[in-house]
Amino acid sequence: MGAESGECVPERPVRRHRVDWRQWAPLTLLTLAVLVGAGLWSAGLRGAAQLIWAAVTLVALLPAVWSTLRQLWHRQFGVDVVAVLALVGTLLVREYLAGAVIAVMVATGQALEDYAQRRATRDLRALLERAPRQARRRTPDGGIEVVPLDRVAVGDRLVVGPGDAVPVDGTVEEPATLDESVVTGESQLVTRTTGEQVASGVVNAGAGFGLRATKNAAESTYAGIVRLAEEATARKAPMVRLADRYAAAFVPFTLLLAGAAWLLTGQFLRAVAVLVVATPCPLLLATPIAIVSGLSRAARRGVLVRDGGSLELLGRARTLLMDKTGTLTAGHPRAAETVVAPGGDRDELLRLAASVEQLSPHVLAAALVRQARDRGLPLAEPTDVTEEPGRGVTGRVEGRMIRVGQLVGDPPEWAQQVRERAELAGHSTVWVSDERAPLGAILLEDPVRPDARRTVRRLREAGLRRLIMVTGDRPRTARQVAQTVGVDDVIAQCSPQEKVARVRAESRQAVTVMVGDGVNDAPALAEAHVGVAMGATGATASADVADAVLTVDRLDRLADAVEIARYARRIAVQSATVGMGLAVVAMAFAAAGRLPPVAGAFLQEGIDVLVILNALRALGGGVRRRDVPPRTRELLDRYAGEHVAVRGVLDRLRDTADLVATRPDAPECVPALREVHRRLVDEVLPHEAAEERQLYPALAGPLGSDEATSTMSRTHVEISRLVDRIGGHLAQQPDGRLRRDAVPDLLATLYGLDAVLRLHLTQEEEDYFSLDPPDSPAR
C-alpha cells in the first residue's frame, strides 16, 4: 500500500521561496536604462542620455495608453489617467528624466501589485496542487484497484494510504490520524475514530485506513473549495473599487489645478510638474497591496474570499444574518436525554436502540449509534432488520424484537408526560418498544455549538452591529437558541423566499452579510452584499454562489475575516489618504513654480516608498484572537473529553433524584443513592480538582488574568459541598431506608447538584473549550 502512495495524489509540494525574475524583468530593465542614462549624462553624453530616458518614457506610455483607452471604452474612469497625462506631458516639454522616473514608478507599482497578488493566491494555489486525482478502491475479490476520482461512487470502500489525501467525503472504518491543515488552516494532527466523518482533501498522517464514501467527488468538500480557489486565482488584484472611488475626486482636482497653473502663468511646464507629482501611486500601490494582503491572511485563517471587492464590503459590514442549523447549532442530532419506563434501565434502552439502528442510513440512527459508542456500550448484531420509511426500524436483538421510531397505539401516562417534556424543550422523540409495550424514549436535539456564544461576542467586537438568526425551525426552539447565543433578533419558520426578502430589506439599511450552509440558503447568499457559505459541510450549491467560503466548520473564523478585512481596508485608506495628502502639498508647490518636474518625480518616489511600507502593515495585526499555547490545547482536549463521562454520571444523578421523588420508600432508593454518590466521589470530584489544579492556571494567559476563572472555582466549591451533603444523608440511613423527614432536603440537594453541574459544564464548554474548538467538517 505504501509503495502505491505516489499514484493516488502527488506528494505535498515543498514551498520554495525562490524569486521569479521574469516577473521583475520589466522593472529591472527600465531601472537599468535610467541608470545607464544617468551614466551617459555624467560622462557628458547628454543627447544619448536624453534619448534613452525618452525611450523609457515611451515604453511605459504605450501600454498605459492602451489600458486607459480600454477602460474609457468600457466607461471606466481610473486613476492611471493621471499617469498617462504626466508621461505625455514630460515628452512634450522634453523633461525626459522626469518621464523615465515616472515610468519606473509605474513599473514598480505593477510589479508590486503582481507580487502581492501572487502572495495572496499562494495559499489558494496550494489547494489546487493538492487536489486528489485518483483513489484506491477495494474490489469484491479483496484486492485494491486505483481508479480515477470521477469513478468513485457513494458506498464504495476505499483505502487511504500514508501521505495520501482523502479523495472524497466519507466515514473512517478504523481510527485515523489526519493532517487537516490544508482545509482548516490548523497545523495540529487530529485523530478520527471509527464511524466519524472526514472531509476530502485532508491528508493521512498515520497508517493506512479504510474509508467508506458518503459523497462522490463532485459533491465533496474539497471540490467546492477547489472551484472557489480556481476563481480566486483567475482574478486580478482588486484595486478598482476603492482606488477609483478616490480617483473620482482626485483626478478632476488634479486636472483643474494643472490647467489653472498653465492658464494663470502661461507656463505649460508647471502643469506638467503638477501632473508628475500627482501621479497617483499611493492609490496604484497602497490599495492593492493592502487588499491582497488581507485576502492572503483570510485564506490562512480558513476563509476564502473571492475577490478584493468582497473583502472591502466585508470590512464595511454592519449587519449579519445567520442560518441556525449548521451555523449556530451543530447541524446534526444528538441524544439529549434518555427516558425509560418505570423500572427500566437507561443504558440498556440506548444499547438496544443503537444495536437495531446500526444498519440504518438515517441521520438519527447515526446519532444513536454514536451516543452508545461514546458511552462504551457493547452493541449486539441485529437480525431480521426491516425499515419502514417515516415510521422506524424493527429488528431482533438477542432474541427480542425491538422497534425504534414512532410510538404505535395509545401511550401510557408516563409516555404522555415524556411527549409534553419534549415539546416544551423543543426536542425530537424517538420511541423504543418491544413486542409488548414502549420501553422508553430518546430525546434528540440539535445542540448549540459550544463556541456559538463566544463567536457572537467576537462578531460584535469585529464591528457587526446587528446580528439576526433566520431559521425554518419552530418559534419556541428558535427563541431558545437565540437567547442562548445572544443575537439581536430571530425569524422563525422562515422559508427560503422569506430569507431572501429579509436579506434584501436589511441590505437597504446597511452592508449585510449572510451566512448559511444548505442548498436552501443559496438564494439568500446571492442576495446579500457578502454571502458566506459554511463550505466545510460540503454544501456546494451554497458555496458556488457565495462571495466567501469558510473552509472550517467554525463560525468564529468569520470574525477573524471581518477583523482582517476591516484592518486591511483601514490600512489601504490610510495609505492612500496620506499619500494623496502629501501629493496635494507637492502639487501646490509645483503649481507655484517651486517644484520642477524632475524634482517632483523623485519626491513622488519618496511618497511611494512611504505608502508601500505602510500598506505592508496589512500583512499582520488587526485580529484580536488570543493564541492558545499547545500545552493548554492538550489540556482543553483532555478535559473536554472527560465531560462525556461526567454527563454520564449526571444522567444517573437525575434518575436517582426522580426515583427518590416518586418512590422514596422503594428498597432500591438507598443503593441507587450510594452508587451515584460513589461515582460522584470517584469520577466527578477528581475531574473538578484536576481542572482547578492544571487547566485553570493554564487558561490565565489566553483569558487575560487569573481572575477569569474565579467564578468557576467557586462553583467547584459548591459542587463539592453538595456531594458531601449527599454523603451526609447516606450516613444517616443505617437501615437502608430513607427517612421521610430527610426526603425534601435530599431532593433539593440532588436536583440542585444536577442543575449546578449541568450549568457548570455548559459554561466551561462555552467559555473555555471554545477557545480552541475542533476544526472538524464532520462536527
CSV table of C-alpha atoms in Angstrom, one decimal, residues 41 62 161 169 217 225 270 385 434 635 637:
chain,number,residue,atom,x,y,z
A,41,TRP,CA,24.8,62.3,-18.6
A,62,LEU,CA,2.2,52.9,-24.8
A,161,GLY,CA,-2.5,5.2,2.3
A,169,ASP,CA,-16.0,12.8,1.9
A,217,ALA,CA,-16.0,13.6,-6.0
A,225,ILE,CA,-13.1,24.6,-2.3
A,270,ARG,CA,4.1,74.0,-14.3
A,385,VAL,CA,-33.9,-5.8,10.3
A,434,ASP,CA,-40.6,-4.3,22.3
A,635,LEU,CA,-5.4,20.2,28.5
A,637,ASP,CA,-8.9,18.5,24.6
